[in-house]
Coordinates of N, CA, C and O in Angstrom, one line a residue:
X14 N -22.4 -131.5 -123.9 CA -23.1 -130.3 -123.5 C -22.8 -130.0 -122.0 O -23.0 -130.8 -121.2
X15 N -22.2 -128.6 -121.7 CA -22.0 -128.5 -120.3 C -23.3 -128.3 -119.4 O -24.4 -128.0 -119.8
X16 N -23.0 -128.5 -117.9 CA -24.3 -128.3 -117.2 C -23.9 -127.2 -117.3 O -22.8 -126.7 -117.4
X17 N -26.0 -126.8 -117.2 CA -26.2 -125.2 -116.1 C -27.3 -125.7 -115.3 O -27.9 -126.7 -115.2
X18 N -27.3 -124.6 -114.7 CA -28.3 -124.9 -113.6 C -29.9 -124.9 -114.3 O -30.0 -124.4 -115.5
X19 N -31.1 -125.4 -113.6 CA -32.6 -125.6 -114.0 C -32.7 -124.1 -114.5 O -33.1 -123.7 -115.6
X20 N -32.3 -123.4 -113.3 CA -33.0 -122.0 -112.9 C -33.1 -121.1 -114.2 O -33.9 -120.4 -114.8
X21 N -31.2 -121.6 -114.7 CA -30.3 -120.3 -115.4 C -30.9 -119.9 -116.0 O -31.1 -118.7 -115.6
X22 N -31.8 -120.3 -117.7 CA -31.8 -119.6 -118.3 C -33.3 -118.5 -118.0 O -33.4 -117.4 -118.7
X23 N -34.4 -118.7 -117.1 CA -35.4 -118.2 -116.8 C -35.2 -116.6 -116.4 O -34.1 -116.1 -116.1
X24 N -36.6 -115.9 -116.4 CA -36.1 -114.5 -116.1 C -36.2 -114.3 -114.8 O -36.7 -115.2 -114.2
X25 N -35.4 -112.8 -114.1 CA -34.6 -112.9 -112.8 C -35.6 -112.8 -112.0 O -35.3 -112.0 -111.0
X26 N -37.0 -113.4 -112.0 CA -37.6 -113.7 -110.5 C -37.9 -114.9 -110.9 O -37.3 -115.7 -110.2
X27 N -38.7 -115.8 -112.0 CA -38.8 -116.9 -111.7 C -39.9 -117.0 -111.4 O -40.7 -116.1 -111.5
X28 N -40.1 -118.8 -110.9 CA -41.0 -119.5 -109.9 C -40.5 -118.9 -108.5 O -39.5 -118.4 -108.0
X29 N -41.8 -119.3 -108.1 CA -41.2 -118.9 -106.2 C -41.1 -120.1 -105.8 O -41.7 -121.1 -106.3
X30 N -39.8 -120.0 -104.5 CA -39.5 -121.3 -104.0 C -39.4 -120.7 -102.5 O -39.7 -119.5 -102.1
X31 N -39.0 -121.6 -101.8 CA -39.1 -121.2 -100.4 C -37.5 -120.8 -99.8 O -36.7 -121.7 -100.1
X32 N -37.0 -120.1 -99.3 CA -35.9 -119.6 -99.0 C -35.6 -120.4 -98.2 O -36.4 -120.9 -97.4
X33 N -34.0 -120.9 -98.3 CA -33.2 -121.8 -97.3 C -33.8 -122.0 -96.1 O -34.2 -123.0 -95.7
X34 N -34.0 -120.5 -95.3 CA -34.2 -120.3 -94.1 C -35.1 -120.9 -93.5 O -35.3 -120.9 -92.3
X35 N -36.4 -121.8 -94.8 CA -37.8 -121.8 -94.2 C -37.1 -123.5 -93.6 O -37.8 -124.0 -92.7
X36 N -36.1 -124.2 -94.0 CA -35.2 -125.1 -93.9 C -34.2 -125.3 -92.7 O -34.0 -126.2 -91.9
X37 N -33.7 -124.1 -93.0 CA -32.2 -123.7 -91.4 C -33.1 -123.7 -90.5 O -33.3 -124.7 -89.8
X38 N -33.7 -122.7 -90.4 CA -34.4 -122.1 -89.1 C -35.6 -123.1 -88.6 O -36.3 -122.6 -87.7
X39 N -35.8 -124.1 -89.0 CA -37.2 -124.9 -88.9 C -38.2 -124.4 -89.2 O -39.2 -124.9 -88.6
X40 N -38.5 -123.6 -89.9 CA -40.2 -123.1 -90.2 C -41.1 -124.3 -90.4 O -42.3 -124.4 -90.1
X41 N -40.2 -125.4 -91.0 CA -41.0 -126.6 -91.7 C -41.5 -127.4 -90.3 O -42.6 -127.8 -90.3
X42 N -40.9 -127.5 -89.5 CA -41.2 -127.6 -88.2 C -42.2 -127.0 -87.2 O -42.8 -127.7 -86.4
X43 N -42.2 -125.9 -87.3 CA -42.9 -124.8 -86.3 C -44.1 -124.4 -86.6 O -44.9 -124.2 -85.6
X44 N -44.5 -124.3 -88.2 CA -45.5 -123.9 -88.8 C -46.3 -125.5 -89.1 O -45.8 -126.5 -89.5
X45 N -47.7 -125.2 -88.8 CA -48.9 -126.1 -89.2 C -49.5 -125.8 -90.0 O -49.3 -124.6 -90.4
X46 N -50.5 -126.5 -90.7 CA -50.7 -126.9 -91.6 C -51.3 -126.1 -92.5 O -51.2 -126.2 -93.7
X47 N -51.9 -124.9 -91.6 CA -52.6 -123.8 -91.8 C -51.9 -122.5 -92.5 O -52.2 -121.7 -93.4
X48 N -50.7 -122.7 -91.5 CA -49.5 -121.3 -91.6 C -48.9 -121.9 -93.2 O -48.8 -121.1 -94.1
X49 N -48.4 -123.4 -93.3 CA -47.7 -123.3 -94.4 C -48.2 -123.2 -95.9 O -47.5 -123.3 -96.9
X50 N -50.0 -122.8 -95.8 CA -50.8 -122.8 -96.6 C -50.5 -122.1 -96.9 O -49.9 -122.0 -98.0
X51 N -50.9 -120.8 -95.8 CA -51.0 -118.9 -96.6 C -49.4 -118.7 -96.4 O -48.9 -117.6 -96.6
X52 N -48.8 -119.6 -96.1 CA -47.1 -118.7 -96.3 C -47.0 -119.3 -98.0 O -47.0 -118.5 -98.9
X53 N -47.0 -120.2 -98.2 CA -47.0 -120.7 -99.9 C -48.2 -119.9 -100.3 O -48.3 -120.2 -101.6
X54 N -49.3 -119.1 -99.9 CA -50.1 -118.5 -100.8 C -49.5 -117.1 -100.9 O -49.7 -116.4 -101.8
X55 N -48.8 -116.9 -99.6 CA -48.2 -115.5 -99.9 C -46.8 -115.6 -100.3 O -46.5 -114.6 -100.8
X56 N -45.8 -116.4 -100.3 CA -45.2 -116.2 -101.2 C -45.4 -116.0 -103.0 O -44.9 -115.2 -103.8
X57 N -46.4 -117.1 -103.2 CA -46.5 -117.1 -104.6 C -47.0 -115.5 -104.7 O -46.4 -115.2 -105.7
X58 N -47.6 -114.7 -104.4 CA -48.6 -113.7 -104.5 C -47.6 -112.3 -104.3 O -48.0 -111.2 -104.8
X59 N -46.5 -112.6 -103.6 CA -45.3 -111.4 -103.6 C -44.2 -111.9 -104.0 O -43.3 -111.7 -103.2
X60 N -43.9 -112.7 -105.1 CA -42.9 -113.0 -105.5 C -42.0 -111.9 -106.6 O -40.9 -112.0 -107.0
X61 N -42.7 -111.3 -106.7 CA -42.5 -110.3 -107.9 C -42.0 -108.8 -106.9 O -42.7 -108.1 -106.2
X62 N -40.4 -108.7 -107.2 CA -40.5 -107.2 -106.3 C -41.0 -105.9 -106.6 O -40.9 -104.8 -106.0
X63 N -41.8 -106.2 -107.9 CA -42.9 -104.9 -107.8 C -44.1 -105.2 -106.9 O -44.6 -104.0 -106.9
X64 N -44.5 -105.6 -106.5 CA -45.6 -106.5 -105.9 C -45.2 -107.2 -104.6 O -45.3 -108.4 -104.6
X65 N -44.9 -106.5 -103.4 CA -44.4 -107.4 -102.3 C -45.5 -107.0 -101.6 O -45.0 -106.7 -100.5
X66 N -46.7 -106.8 -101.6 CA -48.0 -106.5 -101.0 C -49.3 -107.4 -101.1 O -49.8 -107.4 -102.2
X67 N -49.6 -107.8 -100.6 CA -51.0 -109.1 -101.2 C -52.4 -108.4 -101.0 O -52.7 -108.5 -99.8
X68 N -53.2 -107.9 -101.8 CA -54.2 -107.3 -100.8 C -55.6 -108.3 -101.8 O -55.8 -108.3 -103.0
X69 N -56.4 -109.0 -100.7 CA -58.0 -109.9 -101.0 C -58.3 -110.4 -99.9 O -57.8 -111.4 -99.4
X70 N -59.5 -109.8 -99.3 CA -59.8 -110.5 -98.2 C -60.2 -111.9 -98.2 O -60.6 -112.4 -99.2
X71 N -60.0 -112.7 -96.9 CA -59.9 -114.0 -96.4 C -60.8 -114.5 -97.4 O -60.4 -115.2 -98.3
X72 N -62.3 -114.0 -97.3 CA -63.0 -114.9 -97.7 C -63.2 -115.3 -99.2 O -64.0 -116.1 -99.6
X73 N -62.1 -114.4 -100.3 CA -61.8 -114.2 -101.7 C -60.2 -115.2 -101.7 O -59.6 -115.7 -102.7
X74 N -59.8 -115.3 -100.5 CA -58.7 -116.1 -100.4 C -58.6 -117.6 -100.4 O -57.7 -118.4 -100.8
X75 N -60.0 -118.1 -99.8 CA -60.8 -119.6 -99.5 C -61.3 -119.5 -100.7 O -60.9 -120.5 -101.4
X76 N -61.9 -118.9 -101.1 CA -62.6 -119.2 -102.8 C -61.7 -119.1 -103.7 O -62.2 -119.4 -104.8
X77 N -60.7 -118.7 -103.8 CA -59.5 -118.9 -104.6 C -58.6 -119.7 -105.0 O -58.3 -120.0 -106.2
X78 N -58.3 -120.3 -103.7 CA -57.5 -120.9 -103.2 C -58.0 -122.5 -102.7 O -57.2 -123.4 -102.3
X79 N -59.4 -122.7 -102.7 CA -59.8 -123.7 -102.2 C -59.8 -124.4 -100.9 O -60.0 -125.6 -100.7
X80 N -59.7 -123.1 -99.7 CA -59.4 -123.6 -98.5 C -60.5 -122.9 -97.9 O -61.1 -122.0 -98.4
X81 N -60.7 -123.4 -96.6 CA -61.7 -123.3 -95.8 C -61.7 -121.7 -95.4 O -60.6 -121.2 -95.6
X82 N -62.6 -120.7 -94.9 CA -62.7 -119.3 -94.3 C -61.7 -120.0 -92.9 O -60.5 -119.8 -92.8
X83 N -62.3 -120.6 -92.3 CA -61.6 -121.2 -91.1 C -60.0 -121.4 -91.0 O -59.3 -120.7 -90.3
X84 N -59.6 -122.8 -92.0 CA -58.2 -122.3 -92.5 C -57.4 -121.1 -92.6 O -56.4 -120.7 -91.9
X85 N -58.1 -120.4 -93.9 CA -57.2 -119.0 -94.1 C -57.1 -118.5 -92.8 O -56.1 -118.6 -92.1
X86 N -58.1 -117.9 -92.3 CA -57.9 -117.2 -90.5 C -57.0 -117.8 -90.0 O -56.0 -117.1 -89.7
X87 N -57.2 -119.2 -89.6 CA -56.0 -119.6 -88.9 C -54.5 -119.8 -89.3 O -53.6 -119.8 -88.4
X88 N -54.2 -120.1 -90.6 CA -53.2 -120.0 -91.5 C -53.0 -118.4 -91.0 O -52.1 -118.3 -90.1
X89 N -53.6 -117.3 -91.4 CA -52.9 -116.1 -90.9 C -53.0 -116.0 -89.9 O -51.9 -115.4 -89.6
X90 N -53.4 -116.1 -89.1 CA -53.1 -115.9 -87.7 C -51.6 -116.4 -86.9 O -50.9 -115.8 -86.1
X91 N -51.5 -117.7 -87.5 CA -50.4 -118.3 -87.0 C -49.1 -117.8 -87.6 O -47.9 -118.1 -87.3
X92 N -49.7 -117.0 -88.7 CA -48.5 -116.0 -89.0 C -47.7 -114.5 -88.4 O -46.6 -113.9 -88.2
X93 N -49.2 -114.3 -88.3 CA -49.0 -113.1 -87.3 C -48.5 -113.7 -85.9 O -47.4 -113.3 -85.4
X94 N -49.3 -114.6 -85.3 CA -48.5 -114.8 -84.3 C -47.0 -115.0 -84.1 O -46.4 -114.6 -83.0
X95 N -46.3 -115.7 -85.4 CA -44.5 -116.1 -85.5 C -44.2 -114.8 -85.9 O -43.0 -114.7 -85.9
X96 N -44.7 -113.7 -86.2 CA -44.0 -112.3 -86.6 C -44.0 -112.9 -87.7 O -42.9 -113.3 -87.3
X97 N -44.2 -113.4 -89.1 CA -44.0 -113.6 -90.5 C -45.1 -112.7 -91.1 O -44.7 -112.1 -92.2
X98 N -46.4 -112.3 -90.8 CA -46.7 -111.4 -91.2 C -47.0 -109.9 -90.6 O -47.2 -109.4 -89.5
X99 N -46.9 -109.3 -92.2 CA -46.9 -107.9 -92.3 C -48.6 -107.4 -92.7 O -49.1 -107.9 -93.7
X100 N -49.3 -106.4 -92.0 CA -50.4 -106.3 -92.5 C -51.0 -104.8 -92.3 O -50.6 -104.3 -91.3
X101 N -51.9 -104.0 -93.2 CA -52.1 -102.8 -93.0 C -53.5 -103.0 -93.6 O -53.8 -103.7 -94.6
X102 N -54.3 -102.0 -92.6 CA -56.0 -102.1 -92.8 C -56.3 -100.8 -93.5 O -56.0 -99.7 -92.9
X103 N -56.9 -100.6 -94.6 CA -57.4 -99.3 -95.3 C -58.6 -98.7 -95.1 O -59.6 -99.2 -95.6
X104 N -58.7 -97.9 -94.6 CA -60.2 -97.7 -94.5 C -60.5 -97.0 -95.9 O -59.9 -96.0 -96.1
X105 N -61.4 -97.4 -96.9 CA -61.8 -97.2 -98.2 C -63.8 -97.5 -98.4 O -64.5 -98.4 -98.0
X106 N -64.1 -96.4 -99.1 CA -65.4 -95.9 -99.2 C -65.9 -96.9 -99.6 O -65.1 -97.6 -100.2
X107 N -67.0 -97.5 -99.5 CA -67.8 -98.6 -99.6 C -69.7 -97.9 -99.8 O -70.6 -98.2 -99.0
X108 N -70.0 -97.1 -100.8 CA -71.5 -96.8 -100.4 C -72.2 -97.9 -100.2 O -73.2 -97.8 -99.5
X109 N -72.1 -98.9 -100.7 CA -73.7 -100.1 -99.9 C -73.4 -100.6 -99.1 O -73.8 -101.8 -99.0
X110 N -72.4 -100.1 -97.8 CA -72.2 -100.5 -97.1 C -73.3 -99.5 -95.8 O -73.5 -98.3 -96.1
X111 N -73.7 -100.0 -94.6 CA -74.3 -98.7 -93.5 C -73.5 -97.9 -93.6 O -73.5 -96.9 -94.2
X112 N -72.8 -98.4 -93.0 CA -71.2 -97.0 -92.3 C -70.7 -96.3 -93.6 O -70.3 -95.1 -93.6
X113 N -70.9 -97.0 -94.8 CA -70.7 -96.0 -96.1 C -68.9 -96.5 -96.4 O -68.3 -96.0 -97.4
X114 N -68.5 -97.2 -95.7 CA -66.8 -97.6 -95.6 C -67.0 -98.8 -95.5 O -68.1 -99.2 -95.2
X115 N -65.9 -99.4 -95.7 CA -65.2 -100.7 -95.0 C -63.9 -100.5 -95.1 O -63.4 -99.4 -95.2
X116 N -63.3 -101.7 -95.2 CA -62.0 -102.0 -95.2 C -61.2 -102.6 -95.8 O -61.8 -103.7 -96.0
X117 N -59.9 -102.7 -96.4 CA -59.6 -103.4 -97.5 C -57.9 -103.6 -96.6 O -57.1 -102.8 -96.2
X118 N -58.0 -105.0 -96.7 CA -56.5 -105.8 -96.0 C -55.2 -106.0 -96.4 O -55.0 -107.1 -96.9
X119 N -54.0 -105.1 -96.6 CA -53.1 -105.5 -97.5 C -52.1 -105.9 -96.6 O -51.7 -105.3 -95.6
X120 N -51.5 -107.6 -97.2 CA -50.8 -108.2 -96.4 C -49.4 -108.5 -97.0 O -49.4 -108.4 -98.2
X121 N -48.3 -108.8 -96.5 CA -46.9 -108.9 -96.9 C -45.9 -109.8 -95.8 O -46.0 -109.5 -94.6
X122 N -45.0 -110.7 -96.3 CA -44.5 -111.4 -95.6 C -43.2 -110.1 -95.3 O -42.8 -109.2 -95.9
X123 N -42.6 -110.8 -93.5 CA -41.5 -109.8 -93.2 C -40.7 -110.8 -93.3 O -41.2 -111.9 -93.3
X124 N -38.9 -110.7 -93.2 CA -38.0 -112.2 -93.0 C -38.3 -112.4 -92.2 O -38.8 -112.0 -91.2
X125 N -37.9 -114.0 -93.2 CA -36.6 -114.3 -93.9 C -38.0 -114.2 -95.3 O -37.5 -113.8 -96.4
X126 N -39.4 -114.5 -95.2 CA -40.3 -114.5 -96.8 C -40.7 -112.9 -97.1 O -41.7 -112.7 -97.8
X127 N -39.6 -111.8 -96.2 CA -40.5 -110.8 -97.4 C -40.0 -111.1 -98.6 O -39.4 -112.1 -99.0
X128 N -40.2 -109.8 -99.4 CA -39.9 -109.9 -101.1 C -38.8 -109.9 -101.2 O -38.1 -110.9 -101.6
X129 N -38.2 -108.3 -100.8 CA -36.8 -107.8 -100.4 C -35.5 -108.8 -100.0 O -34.3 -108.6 -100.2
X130 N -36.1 -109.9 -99.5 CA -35.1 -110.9 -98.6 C -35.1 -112.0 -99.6 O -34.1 -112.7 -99.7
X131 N -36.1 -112.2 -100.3 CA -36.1 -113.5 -101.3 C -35.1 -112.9 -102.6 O -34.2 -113.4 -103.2
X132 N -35.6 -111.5 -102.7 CA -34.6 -110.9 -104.1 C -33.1 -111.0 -103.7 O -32.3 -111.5 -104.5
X133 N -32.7 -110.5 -102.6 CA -31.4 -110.7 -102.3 C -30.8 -111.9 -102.7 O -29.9 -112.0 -103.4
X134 N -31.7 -113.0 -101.9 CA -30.9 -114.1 -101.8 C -31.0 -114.7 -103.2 O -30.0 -115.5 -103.4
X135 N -32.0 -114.5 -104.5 CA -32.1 -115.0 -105.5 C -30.8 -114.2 -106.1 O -30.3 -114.6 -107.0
X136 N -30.4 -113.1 -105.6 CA -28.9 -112.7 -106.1 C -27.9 -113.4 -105.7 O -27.0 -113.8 -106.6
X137 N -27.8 -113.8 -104.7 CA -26.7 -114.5 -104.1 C -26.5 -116.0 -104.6 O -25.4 -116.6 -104.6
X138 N -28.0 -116.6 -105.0 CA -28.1 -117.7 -105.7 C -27.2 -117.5 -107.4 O -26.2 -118.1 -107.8
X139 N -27.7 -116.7 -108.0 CA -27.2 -116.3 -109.1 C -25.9 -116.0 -109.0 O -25.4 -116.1 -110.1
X140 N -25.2 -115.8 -108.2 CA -23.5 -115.1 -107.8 C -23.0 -116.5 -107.8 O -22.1 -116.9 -108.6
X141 N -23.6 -117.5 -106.9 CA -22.9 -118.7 -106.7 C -22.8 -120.0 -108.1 O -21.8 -120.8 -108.4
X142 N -24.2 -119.9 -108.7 CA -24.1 -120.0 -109.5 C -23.3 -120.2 -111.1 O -23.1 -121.1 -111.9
X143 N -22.9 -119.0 -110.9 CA -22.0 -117.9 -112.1 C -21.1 -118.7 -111.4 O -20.7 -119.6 -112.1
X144 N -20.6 -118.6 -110.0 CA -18.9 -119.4 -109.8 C -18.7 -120.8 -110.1 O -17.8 -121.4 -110.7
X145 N -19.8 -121.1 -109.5 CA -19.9 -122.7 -109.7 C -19.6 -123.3 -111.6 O -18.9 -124.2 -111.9
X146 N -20.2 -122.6 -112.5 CA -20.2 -122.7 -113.9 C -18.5 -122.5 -113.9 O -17.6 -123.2 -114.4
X147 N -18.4 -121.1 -113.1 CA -16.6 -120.9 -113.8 C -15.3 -122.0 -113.6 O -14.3 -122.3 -114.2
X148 N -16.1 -122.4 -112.5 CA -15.1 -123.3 -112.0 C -14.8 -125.2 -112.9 O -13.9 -125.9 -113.2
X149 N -16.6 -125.2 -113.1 CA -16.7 -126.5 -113.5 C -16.0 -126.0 -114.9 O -15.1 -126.8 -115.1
X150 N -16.0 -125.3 -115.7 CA -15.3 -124.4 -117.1 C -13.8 -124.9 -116.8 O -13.0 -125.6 -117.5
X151 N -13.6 -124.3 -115.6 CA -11.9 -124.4 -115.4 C -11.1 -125.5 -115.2 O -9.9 -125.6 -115.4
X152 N -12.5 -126.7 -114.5 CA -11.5 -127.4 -114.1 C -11.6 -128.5 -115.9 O -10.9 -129.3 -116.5
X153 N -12.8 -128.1 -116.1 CA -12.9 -129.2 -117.4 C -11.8 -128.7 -118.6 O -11.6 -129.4 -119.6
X154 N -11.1 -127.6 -118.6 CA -10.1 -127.2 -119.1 C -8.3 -128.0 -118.8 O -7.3 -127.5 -119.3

Protein backbone atom coordinates (compact mmCIF):
# COMPACT_ATOMS: atom_id res chain seq x y z
CA UNK A 1 0.00 0.00 0.00
CA UNK A 2 1.57 3.36 -0.95
CA UNK A 3 1.94 6.21 1.68
CA UNK A 4 -0.37 9.25 1.86
CA UNK A 5 -0.25 11.71 4.01
CA UNK A 6 -2.64 11.68 7.69
CA UNK A 7 -4.27 14.82 6.46
CA UNK A 8 -5.06 13.54 2.69
CA UNK A 9 -8.09 12.04 2.69
CA UNK A 10 -10.08 14.56 5.21
CA UNK A 11 -12.18 17.56 3.92
CA UNK A 12 -10.26 20.86 2.90
CA UNK A 13 -10.27 22.59 6.31
CA UNK A 14 -9.80 19.80 8.64
CA UNK A 15 -8.62 19.95 12.30
CA UNK A 16 -6.91 23.12 13.21
CA UNK A 17 -3.28 23.05 13.70
CA UNK A 18 -0.98 25.72 14.34
CA UNK A 19 0.81 27.35 11.38
CA UNK A 20 4.62 26.86 10.88
CA UNK A 21 5.05 30.34 11.78
CA UNK A 22 3.76 29.89 15.40
CA UNK A 23 7.28 27.68 15.22
CA UNK A 24 9.70 29.94 12.78
CA UNK A 25 8.85 33.07 14.30
CA UNK A 26 8.93 31.88 18.09
CA UNK A 27 5.40 32.49 19.13
CA UNK A 28 6.03 29.25 21.22
CA UNK A 29 8.48 31.39 22.95
CA UNK A 30 6.96 34.81 23.29
CA UNK A 31 3.55 33.91 24.18
CA UNK A 32 2.54 32.72 27.87
CA UNK A 33 0.55 30.67 29.10
CA UNK A 34 -2.45 32.74 28.91
CA UNK A 35 -1.91 34.00 25.21
CA UNK A 36 -1.37 30.38 24.02
CA UNK A 37 -4.77 29.46 25.55
CA UNK A 38 -7.01 31.95 23.71
CA UNK A 39 -4.70 31.66 20.54
CA UNK A 40 -5.62 27.65 20.48
CA UNK A 41 -9.17 28.91 21.52
CA UNK A 42 -9.24 31.14 18.63
CA UNK A 43 -7.83 29.22 16.32
CA UNK A 44 -10.07 26.29 16.90
CA UNK A 45 -13.15 28.82 16.74
CA UNK A 46 -12.02 30.40 13.13
CA UNK A 47 -10.79 27.64 11.57
CA UNK A 48 -13.56 27.43 9.09
CA UNK A 49 -13.11 30.31 6.27
CA UNK A 50 -16.70 30.97 6.57
CA UNK A 51 -16.31 31.79 10.10
CA UNK A 52 -12.99 33.83 10.69
CA UNK A 53 -14.84 35.89 13.35
CA UNK A 54 -15.25 34.57 17.10
CA UNK A 55 -17.92 36.52 18.78
CA UNK A 56 -18.78 35.34 23.15
CA UNK A 57 -17.83 37.37 25.77
CA UNK A 58 -14.92 36.53 28.13
CA UNK A 59 -16.96 35.44 30.78
CA UNK A 60 -18.98 32.65 28.34
CA UNK A 61 -15.35 32.02 27.16
CA UNK A 62 -14.11 30.81 31.02
CA UNK A 63 -17.23 28.82 31.33
CA UNK A 64 -16.64 27.17 28.16
CA UNK A 65 -13.58 26.64 28.08
CA UNK A 66 -12.74 26.01 31.69
CA UNK A 67 -10.48 28.82 32.35
CA UNK A 68 -10.34 31.46 34.78
CA UNK A 69 -12.33 35.29 33.79
CA UNK A 70 -8.79 36.33 34.84
CA UNK A 71 -6.92 34.04 32.36
CA UNK A 72 -9.15 34.69 29.36
CA UNK A 73 -8.48 38.67 29.95
CA UNK A 74 -5.05 38.14 30.18
CA UNK A 75 -4.77 35.44 27.48
CA UNK A 76 -6.43 38.37 25.29
CA UNK A 77 -4.79 40.93 26.29
CA UNK A 78 -1.46 39.57 25.54
CA UNK A 79 -2.80 39.15 22.21
CA UNK A 80 -3.73 42.35 21.62
CA UNK A 81 -0.75 43.51 22.89
CA UNK A 82 1.63 41.18 20.11
CA UNK A 83 -0.80 42.59 17.35
CA UNK A 84 -2.31 38.85 16.98
CA UNK A 85 -5.59 40.12 17.79
CA UNK A 86 -8.31 41.49 15.75
CA UNK A 87 -11.39 42.87 17.61
CA UNK A 88 -14.71 44.99 16.92
CA UNK A 89 -17.22 46.16 19.72
CA UNK A 90 -21.10 46.20 18.63
CA UNK A 91 -23.18 48.27 20.19
CA UNK A 92 -26.55 46.00 20.19
CA UNK A 93 -29.93 46.58 22.04
CA UNK A 94 -30.10 44.97 25.34
CA UNK A 95 -33.72 46.11 27.05
CA UNK A 96 -32.84 44.76 30.75
CA UNK A 97 -30.14 46.45 30.55
CA UNK A 98 -30.24 50.58 32.29
CA UNK A 99 -28.77 52.10 29.21
CA UNK A 100 -31.24 49.79 27.22
CA UNK A 101 -27.69 48.52 25.08
CA UNK A 102 -24.68 46.78 25.64
CA UNK A 103 -22.17 45.33 23.74
CA UNK A 104 -21.36 42.35 21.91
CA UNK A 105 -17.25 41.46 21.17
CA UNK A 106 -16.37 40.00 17.93
CA UNK A 107 -12.85 38.79 17.79
CA UNK A 108 -10.45 37.33 14.96
CA UNK A 109 -6.85 36.40 14.75
CA UNK A 110 -4.65 38.76 12.19
CA UNK A 111 -1.14 36.88 10.70
CA UNK A 112 0.38 34.69 10.52
CA UNK A 113 -3.37 32.93 12.68
CA UNK A 114 -5.91 34.86 10.72
CA UNK A 115 -8.28 32.44 8.70
CA UNK A 116 -7.19 33.82 5.30
CA UNK A 117 -3.41 32.95 6.18
CA UNK A 118 -4.11 29.43 7.55
CA UNK A 119 -6.30 28.72 4.19
CA UNK A 120 -3.48 29.73 2.07
CA UNK A 121 -1.03 27.90 3.61
CA UNK A 122 -3.36 24.65 3.99
CA UNK A 123 -3.16 25.18 0.03
CA UNK A 124 0.34 25.21 -0.11
CA UNK A 125 0.40 22.24 2.23
CA UNK A 126 -1.90 20.39 -0.18
CA UNK A 127 0.41 21.54 -3.39
CA UNK A 128 3.39 20.03 -1.62
CA UNK A 129 1.83 17.24 -0.79
CA UNK A 130 0.36 16.21 -4.33
CA UNK A 131 4.35 16.66 -5.35
CA UNK A 132 5.70 14.77 -2.69
CA UNK A 133 3.07 11.57 -3.70
CA UNK A 134 4.19 12.30 -7.45
CA UNK A 135 7.49 11.93 -6.92
CA UNK A 136 7.47 8.99 -4.29
CA UNK A 137 4.98 7.33 -7.54
CA UNK A 138 7.99 8.12 -9.73
CA UNK A 139 10.65 7.14 -8.17
CA UNK A 140 8.92 3.73 -6.97
CA UNK A 141 8.47 3.31 -10.79
Amino acid sequence: MPWTHPGEDRDAVGYFSLPRRYWTDGWHERLRLPGKALLLILLAETNTPGSPAFTLPAEKIAAHYGLSLSTVRRGLQELRDLGLLGEHWQRVPAPRSATGWTYRTHYWLNAPFSTNYREVARKTDRLEISARAKTVEESAD
